[in-house]
mmCIF file with all atom_site columns, C-alpha atoms in Angstrom:
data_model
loop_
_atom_site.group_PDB
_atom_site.id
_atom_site.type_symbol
_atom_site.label_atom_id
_atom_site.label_alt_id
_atom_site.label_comp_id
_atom_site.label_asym_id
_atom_site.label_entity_id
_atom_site.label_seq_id
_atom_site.pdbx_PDB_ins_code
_atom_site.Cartn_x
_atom_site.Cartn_y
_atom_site.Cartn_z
_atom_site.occupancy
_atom_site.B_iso_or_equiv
_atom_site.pdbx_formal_charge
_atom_site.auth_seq_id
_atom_site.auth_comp_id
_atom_site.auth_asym_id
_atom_site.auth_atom_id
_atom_site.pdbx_PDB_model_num
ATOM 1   C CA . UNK A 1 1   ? 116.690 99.045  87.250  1.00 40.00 ? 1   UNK A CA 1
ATOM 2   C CA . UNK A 1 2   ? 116.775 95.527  89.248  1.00 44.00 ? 2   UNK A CA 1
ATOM 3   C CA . UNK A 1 3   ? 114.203 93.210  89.715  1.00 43.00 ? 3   UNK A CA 1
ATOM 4   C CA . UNK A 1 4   ? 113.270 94.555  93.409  1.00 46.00 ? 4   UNK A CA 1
ATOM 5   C CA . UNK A 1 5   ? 112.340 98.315  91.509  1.00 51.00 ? 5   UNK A CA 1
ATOM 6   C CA . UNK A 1 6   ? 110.128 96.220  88.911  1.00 56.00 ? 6   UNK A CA 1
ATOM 7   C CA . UNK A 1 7   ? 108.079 95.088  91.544  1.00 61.00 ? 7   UNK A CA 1
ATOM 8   C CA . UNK A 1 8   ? 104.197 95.739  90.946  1.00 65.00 ? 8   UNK A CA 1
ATOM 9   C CA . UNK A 1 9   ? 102.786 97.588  94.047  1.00 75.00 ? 9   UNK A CA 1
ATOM 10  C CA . UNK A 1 10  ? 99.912  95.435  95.035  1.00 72.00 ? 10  UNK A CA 1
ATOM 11  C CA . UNK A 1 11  ? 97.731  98.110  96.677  1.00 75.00 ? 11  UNK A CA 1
ATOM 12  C CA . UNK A 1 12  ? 97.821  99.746  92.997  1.00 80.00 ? 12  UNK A CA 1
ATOM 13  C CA . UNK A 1 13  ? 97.020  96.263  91.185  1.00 79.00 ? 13  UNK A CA 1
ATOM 14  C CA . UNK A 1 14  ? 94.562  95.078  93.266  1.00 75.00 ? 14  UNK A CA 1
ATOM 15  C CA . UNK A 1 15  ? 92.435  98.496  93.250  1.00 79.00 ? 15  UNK A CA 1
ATOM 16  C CA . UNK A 1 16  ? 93.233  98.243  89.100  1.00 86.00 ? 16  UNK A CA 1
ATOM 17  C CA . UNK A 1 17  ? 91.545  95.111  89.048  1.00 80.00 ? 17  UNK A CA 1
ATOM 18  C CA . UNK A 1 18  ? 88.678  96.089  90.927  1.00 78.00 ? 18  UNK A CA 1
ATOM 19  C CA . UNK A 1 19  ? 88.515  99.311  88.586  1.00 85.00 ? 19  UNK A CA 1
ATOM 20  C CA . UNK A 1 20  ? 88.392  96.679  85.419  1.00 84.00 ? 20  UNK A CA 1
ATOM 21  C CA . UNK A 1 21  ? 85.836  94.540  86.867  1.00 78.00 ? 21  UNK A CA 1
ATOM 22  C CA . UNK A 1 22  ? 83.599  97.373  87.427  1.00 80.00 ? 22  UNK A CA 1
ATOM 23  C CA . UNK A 1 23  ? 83.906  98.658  84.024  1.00 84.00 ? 23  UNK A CA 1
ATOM 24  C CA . UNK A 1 24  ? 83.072  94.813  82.879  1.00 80.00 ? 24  UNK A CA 1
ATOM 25  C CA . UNK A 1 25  ? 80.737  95.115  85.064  1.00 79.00 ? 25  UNK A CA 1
ATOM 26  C CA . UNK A 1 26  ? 78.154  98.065  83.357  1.00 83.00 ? 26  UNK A CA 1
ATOM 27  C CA . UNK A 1 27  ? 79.242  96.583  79.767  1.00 78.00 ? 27  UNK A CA 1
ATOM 28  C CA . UNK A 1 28  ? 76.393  96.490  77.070  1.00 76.00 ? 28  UNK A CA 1
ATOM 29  C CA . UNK A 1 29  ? 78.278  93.409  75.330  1.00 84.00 ? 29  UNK A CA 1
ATOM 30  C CA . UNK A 1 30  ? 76.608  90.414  77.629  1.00 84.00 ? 30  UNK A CA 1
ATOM 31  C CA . UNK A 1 31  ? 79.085  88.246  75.557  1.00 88.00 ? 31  UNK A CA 1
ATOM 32  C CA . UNK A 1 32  ? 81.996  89.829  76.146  1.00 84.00 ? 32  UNK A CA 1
ATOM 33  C CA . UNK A 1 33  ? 81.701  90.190  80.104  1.00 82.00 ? 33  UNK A CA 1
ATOM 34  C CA . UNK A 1 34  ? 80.624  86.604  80.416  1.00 86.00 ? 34  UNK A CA 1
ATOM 35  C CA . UNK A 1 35  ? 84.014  85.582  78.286  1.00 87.00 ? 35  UNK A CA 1
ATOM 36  C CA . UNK A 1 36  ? 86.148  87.733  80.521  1.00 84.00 ? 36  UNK A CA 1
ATOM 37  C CA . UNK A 1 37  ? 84.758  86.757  83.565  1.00 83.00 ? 37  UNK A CA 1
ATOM 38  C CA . UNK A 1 38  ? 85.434  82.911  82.343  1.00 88.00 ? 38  UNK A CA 1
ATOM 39  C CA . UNK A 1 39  ? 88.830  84.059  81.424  1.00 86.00 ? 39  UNK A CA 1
ATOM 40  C CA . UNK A 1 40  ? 89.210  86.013  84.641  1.00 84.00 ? 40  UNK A CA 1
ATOM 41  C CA . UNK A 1 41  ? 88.608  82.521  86.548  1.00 86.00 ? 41  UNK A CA 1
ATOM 42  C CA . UNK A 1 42  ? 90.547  80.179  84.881  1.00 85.00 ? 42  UNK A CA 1
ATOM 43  C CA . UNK A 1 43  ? 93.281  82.439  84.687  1.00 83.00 ? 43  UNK A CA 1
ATOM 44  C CA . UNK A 1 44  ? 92.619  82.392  88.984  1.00 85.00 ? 44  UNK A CA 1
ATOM 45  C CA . UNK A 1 45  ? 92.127  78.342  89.056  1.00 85.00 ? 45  UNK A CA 1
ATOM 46  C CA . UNK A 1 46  ? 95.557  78.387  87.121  1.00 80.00 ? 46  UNK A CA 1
ATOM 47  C CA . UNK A 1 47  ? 98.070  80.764  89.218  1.00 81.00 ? 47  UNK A CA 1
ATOM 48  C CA . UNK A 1 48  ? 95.952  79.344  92.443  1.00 82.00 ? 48  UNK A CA 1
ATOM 49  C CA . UNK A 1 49  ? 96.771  76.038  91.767  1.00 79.00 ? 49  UNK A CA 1
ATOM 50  C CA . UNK A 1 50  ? 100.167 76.796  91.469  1.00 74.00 ? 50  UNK A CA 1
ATOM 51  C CA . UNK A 1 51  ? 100.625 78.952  94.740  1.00 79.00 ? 51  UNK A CA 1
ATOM 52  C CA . UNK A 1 52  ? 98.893  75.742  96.587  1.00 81.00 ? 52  UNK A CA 1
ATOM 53  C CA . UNK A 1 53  ? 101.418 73.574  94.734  1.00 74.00 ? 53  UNK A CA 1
ATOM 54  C CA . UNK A 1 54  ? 104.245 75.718  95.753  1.00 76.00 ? 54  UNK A CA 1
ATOM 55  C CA . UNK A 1 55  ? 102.942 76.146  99.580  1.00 76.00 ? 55  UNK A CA 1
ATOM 56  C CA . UNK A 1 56  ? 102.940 72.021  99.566  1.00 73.00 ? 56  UNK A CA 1
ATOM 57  C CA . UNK A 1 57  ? 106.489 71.633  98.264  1.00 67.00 ? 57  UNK A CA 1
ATOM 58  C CA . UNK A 1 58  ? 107.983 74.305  100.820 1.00 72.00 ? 58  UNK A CA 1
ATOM 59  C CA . UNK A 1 59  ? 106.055 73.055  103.478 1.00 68.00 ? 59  UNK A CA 1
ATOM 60  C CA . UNK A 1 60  ? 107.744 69.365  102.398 1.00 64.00 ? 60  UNK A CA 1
ATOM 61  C CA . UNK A 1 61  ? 111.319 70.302  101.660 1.00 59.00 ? 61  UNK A CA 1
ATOM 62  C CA . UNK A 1 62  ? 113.490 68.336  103.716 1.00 62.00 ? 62  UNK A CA 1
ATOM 63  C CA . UNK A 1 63  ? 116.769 70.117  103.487 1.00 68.00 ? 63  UNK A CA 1
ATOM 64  C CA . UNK A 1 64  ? 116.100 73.398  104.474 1.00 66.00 ? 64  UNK A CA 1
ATOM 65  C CA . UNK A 1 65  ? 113.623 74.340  107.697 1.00 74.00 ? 65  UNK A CA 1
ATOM 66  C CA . UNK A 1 66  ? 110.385 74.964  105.679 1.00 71.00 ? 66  UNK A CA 1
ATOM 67  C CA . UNK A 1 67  ? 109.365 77.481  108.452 1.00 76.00 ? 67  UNK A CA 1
ATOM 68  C CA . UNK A 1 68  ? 111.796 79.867  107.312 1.00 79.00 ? 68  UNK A CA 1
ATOM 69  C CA . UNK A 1 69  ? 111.178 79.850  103.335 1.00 79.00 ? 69  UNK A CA 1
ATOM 70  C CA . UNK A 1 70  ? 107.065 80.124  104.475 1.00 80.00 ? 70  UNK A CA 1
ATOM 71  C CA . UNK A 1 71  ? 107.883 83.011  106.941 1.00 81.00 ? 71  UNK A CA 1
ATOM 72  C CA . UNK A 1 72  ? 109.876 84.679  103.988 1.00 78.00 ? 72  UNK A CA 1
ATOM 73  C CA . UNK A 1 73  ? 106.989 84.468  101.485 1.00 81.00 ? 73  UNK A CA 1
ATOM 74  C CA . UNK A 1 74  ? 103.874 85.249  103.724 1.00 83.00 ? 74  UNK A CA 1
ATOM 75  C CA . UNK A 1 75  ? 106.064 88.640  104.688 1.00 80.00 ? 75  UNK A CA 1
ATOM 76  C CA . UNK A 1 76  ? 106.032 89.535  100.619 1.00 79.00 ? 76  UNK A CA 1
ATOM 77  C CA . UNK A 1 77  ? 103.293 91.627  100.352 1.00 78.00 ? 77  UNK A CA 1
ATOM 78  C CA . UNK A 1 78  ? 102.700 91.054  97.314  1.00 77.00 ? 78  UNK A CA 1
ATOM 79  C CA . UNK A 1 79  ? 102.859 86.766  97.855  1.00 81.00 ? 79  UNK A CA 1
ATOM 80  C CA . UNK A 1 80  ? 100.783 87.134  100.965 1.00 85.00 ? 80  UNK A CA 1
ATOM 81  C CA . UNK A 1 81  ? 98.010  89.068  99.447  1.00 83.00 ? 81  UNK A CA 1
ATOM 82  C CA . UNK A 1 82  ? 97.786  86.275  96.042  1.00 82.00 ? 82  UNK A CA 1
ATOM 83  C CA . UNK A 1 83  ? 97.800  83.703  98.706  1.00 86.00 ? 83  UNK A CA 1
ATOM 84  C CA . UNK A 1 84  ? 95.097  85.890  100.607 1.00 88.00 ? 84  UNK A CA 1
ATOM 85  C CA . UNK A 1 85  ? 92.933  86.303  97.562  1.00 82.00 ? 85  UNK A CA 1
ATOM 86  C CA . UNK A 1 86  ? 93.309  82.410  97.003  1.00 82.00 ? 86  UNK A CA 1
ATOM 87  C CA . UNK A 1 87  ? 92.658  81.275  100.331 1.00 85.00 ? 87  UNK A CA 1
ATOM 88  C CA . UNK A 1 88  ? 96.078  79.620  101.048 1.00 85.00 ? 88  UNK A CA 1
ATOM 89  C CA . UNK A 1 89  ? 97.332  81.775  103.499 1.00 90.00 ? 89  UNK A CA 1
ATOM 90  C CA . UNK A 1 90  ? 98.131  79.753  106.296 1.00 90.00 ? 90  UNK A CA 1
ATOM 91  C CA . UNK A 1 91  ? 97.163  82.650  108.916 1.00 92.00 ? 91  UNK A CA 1
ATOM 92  C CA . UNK A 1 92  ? 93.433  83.283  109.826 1.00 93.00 ? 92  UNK A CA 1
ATOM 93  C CA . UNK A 1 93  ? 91.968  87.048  109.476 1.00 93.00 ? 93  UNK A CA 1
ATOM 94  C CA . UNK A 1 94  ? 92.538  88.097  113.414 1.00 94.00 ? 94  UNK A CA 1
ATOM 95  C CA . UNK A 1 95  ? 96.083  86.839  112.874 1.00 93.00 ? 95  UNK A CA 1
ATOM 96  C CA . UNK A 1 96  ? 96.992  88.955  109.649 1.00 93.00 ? 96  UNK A CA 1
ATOM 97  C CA . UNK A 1 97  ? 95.194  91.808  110.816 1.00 94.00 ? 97  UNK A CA 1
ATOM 98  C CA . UNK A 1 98  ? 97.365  91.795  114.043 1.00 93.00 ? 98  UNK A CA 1
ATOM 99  C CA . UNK A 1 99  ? 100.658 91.200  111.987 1.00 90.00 ? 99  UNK A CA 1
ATOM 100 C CA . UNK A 1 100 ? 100.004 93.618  110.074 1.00 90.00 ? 100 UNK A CA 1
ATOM 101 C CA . UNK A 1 101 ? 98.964  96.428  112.332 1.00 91.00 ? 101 UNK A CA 1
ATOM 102 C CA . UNK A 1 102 ? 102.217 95.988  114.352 1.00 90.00 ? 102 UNK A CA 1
ATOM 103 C CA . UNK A 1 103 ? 104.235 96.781  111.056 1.00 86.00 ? 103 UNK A CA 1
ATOM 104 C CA . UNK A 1 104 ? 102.806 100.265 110.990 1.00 87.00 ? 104 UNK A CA 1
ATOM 105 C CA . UNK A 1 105 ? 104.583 103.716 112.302 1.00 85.00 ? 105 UNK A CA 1
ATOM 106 C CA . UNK A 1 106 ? 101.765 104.548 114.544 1.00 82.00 ? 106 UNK A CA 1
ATOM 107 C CA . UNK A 1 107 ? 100.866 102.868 117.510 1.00 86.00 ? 107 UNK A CA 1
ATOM 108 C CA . UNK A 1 108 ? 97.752  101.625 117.753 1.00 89.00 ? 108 UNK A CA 1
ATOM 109 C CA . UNK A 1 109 ? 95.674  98.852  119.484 1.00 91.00 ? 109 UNK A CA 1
ATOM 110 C CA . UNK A 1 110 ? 92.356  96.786  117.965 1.00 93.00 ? 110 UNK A CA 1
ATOM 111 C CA . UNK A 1 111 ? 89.467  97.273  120.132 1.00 93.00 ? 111 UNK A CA 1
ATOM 112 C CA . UNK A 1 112 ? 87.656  94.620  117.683 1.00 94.00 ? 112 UNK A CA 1
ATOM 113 C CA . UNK A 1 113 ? 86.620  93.121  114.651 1.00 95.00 ? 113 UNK A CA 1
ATOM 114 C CA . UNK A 1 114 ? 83.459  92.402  113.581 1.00 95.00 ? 114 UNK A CA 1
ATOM 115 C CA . UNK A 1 115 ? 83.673  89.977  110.565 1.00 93.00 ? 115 UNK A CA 1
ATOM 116 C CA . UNK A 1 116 ? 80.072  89.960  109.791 1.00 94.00 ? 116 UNK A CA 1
ATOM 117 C CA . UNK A 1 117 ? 80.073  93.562  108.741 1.00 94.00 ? 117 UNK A CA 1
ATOM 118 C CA . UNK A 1 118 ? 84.326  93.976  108.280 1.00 93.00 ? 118 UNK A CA 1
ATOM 119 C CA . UNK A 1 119 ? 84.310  96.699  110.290 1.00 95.00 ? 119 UNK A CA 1
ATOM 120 C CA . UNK A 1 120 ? 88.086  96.995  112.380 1.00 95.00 ? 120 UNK A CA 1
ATOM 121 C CA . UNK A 1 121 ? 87.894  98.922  115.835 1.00 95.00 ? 121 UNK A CA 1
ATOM 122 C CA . UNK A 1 122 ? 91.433  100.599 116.716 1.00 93.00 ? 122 UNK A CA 1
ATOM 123 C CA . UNK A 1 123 ? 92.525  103.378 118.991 1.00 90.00 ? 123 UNK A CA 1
ATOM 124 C CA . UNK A 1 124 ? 95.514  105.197 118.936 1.00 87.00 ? 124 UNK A CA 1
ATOM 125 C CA . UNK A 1 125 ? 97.519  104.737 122.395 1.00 83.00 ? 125 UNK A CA 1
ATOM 126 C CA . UNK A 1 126 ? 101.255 106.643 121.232 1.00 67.00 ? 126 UNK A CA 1
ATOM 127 C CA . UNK A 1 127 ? 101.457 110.487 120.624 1.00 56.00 ? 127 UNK A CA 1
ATOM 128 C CA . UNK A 1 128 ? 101.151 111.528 117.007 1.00 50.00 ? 128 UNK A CA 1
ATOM 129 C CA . UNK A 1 129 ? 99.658  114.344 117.543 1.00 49.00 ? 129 UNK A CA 1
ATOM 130 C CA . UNK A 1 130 ? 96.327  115.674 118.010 1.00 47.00 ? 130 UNK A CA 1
ATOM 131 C CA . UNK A 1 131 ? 95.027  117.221 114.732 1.00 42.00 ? 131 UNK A CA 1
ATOM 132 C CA . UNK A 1 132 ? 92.324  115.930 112.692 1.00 40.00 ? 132 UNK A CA 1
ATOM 133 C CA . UNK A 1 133 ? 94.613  114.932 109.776 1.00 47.00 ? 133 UNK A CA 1
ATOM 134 C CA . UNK A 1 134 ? 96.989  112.900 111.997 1.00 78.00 ? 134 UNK A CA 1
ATOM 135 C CA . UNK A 1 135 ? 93.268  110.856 112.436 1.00 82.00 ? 135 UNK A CA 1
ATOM 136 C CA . UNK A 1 136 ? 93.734  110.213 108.782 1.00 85.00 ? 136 UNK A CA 1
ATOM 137 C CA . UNK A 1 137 ? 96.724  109.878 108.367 1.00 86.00 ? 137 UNK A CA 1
ATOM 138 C CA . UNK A 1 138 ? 96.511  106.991 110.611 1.00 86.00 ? 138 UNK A CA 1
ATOM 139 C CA . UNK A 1 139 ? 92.806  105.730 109.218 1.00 88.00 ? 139 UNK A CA 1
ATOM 140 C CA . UNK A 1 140 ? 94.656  105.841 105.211 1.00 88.00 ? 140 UNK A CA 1
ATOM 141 C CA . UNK A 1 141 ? 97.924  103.631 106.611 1.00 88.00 ? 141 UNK A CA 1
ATOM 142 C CA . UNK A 1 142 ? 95.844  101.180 108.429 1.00 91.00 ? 142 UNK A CA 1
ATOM 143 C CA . UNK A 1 143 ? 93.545  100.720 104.884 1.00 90.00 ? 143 UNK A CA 1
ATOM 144 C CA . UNK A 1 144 ? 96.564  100.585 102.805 1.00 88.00 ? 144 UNK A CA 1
ATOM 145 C CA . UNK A 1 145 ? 98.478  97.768  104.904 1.00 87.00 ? 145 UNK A CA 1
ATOM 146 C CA . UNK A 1 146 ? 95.197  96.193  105.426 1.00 90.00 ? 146 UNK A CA 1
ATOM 147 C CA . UNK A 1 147 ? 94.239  96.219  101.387 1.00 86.00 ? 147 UNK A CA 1
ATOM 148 C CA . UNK A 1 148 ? 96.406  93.075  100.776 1.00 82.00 ? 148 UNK A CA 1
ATOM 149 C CA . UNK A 1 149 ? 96.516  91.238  103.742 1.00 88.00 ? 149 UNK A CA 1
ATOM 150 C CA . UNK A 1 150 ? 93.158  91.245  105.276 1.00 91.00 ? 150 UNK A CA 1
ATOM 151 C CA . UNK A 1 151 ? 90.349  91.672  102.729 1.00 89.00 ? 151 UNK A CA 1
ATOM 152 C CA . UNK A 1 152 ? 87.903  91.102  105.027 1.00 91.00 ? 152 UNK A CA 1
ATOM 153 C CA . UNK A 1 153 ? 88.255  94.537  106.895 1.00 93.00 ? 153 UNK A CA 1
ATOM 154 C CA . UNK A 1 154 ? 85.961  96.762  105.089 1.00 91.00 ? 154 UNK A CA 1
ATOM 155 C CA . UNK A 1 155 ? 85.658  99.589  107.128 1.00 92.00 ? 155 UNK A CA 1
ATOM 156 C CA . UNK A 1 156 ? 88.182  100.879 109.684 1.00 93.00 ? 156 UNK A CA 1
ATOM 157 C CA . UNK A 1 157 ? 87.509  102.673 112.547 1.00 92.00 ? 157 UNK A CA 1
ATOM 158 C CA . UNK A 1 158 ? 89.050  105.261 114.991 1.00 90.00 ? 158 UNK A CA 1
ATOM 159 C CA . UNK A 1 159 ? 87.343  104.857 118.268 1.00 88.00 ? 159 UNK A CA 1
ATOM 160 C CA . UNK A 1 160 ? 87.769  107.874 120.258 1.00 82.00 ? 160 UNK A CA 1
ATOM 161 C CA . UNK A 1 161 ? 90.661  108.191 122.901 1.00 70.00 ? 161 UNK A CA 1
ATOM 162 C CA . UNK A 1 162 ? 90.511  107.113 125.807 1.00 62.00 ? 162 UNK A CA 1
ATOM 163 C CA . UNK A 1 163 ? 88.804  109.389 128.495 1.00 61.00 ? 163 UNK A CA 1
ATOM 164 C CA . UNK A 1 164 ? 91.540  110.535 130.672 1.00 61.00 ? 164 UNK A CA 1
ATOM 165 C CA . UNK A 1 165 ? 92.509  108.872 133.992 1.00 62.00 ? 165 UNK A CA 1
ATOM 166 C CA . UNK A 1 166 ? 90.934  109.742 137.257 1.00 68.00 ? 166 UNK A CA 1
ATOM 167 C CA . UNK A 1 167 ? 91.482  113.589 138.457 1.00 65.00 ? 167 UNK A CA 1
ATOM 168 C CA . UNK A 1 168 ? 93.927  113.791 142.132 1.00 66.00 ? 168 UNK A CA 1
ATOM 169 C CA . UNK A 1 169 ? 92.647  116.141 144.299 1.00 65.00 ? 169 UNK A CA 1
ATOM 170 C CA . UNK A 1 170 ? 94.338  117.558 147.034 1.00 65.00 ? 170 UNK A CA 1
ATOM 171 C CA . UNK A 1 171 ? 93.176  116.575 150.186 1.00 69.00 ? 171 UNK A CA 1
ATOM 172 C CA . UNK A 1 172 ? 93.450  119.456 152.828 1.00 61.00 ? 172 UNK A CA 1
ATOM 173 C CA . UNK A 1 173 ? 93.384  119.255 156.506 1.00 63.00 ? 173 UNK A CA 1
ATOM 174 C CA . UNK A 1 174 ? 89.996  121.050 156.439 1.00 61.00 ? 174 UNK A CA 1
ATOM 175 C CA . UNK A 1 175 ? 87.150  122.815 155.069 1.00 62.00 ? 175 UNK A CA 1
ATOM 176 C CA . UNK A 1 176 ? 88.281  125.644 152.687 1.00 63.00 ? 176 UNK A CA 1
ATOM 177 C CA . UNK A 1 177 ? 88.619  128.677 154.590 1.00 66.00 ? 177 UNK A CA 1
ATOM 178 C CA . UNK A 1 178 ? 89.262  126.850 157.884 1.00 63.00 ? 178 UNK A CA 1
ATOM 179 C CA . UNK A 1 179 ? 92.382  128.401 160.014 1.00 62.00 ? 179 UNK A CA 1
ATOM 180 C CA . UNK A 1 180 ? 95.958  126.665 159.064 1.00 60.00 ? 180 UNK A CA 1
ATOM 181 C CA . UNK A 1 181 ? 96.532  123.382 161.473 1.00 60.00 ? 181 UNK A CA 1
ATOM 182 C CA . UNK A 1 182 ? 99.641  123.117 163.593 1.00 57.00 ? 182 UNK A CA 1
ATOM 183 C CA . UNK A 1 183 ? 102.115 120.432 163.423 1.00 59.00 ? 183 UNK A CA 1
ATOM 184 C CA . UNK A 1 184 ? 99.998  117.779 165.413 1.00 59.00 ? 184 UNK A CA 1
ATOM 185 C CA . UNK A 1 185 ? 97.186  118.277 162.427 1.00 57.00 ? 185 UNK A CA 1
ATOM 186 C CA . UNK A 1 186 ? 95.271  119.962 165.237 1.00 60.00 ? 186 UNK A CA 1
ATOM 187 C CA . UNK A 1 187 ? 94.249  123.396 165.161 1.00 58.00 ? 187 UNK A CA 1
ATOM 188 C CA . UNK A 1 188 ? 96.827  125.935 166.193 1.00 59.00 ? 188 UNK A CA 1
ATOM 189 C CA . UNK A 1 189 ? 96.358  126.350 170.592 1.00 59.00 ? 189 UNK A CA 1
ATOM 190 C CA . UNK A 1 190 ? 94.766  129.404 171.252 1.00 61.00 ? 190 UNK A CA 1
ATOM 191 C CA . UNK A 1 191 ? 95.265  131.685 174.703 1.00 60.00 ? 191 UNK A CA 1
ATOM 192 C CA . UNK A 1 192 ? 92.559  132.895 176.955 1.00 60.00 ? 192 UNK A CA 1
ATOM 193 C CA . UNK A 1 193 ? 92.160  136.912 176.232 1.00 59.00 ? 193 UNK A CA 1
#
């Protein structure tokens, strides 16, 4: 096993830690949730301080661009969503949101975000079928790259497609029914009886 396998997933740790702090949460021991809450933010104001350290040095390091070490940590998901949850990321919610919606298989374009409620607009413009659970599919893979990255979309959206372009009709060269024309457009000469 290498250190790239022993990777925590950060989708899975994040929605653990949620899971613990609701448990915390409905405890009978006052004492004990007030202690691990404590603990639970110092242990934050510790490893924050650190990632805003470490953000200042790259961004200062003179012999190497600091662009490129930046760019390499903020596309770790795992380091982009601690510096996310910390509010050092150097990229603003629309920003990540994008970014991270043009990583995914499907193709799809944001029709909005509302940032009072969280809620993310998108539509699906490629072909990925038309069932129901390709809807889904899509919806789920949007919420998981979102989870870590953009905390701040809550709910996510499928809008509808789009209604379909404008119908051609063809034009004939008179009412329906009406005799065929001749080559001028006119109708066909016709002979005295």
């Amino acid at each position: 096993m290498t250190a790239a396998d022993a990777r925590p997933d950060a989708a899975a740790a994040g929605r653990r830690v949620e899971e613990v702090l609701d448990r915390l949460a409905t405890s009978a021991d006052r004492a004990a949730r007030e202690a691990a809450e404590e603990l639970v933010r110092a242990l934050m104001e510790f490893y924050g301080g650190g990632f805003a350290r470490t953000m200042e040095l790259l961004g200062r390091r003179a012999d190497r661009p600091a662009h490129e070490a930046v760019d390499a940590l903020l596309r770790d998901e795992l380091v982009a969503g601690l510096l996310v949850l910390h509010g050092l990321h150097p990229h603003d919610a629309p920003t990540r949101i994008a970014r991270a919606l043009d990583a995914l298989p499907h193709a799809v374009e944001n029709t909005g975000f509302d940032p009072a409620t969280g809620e993310l607009r998108l539509r699906l413009t490629g072909s990925g079928g038309c069932g129901r659970g390709s809807r889904d599919a899509v919806e789920q893979a949007v919420r998981d790259t979102l989870a870590g990255v953009a905390p701040e979309v809550t709910e996510v959206t499928l809008e509808p497609d789009a209604a379909p372009g404008p119908v051609l009709l063809q034009i004939g060269a008179g009412p329906p029914g009406a005799p065929p024309s001749g080559p001028s457009g006119r109708p066909p000469a016709t002979t005295a009886p």
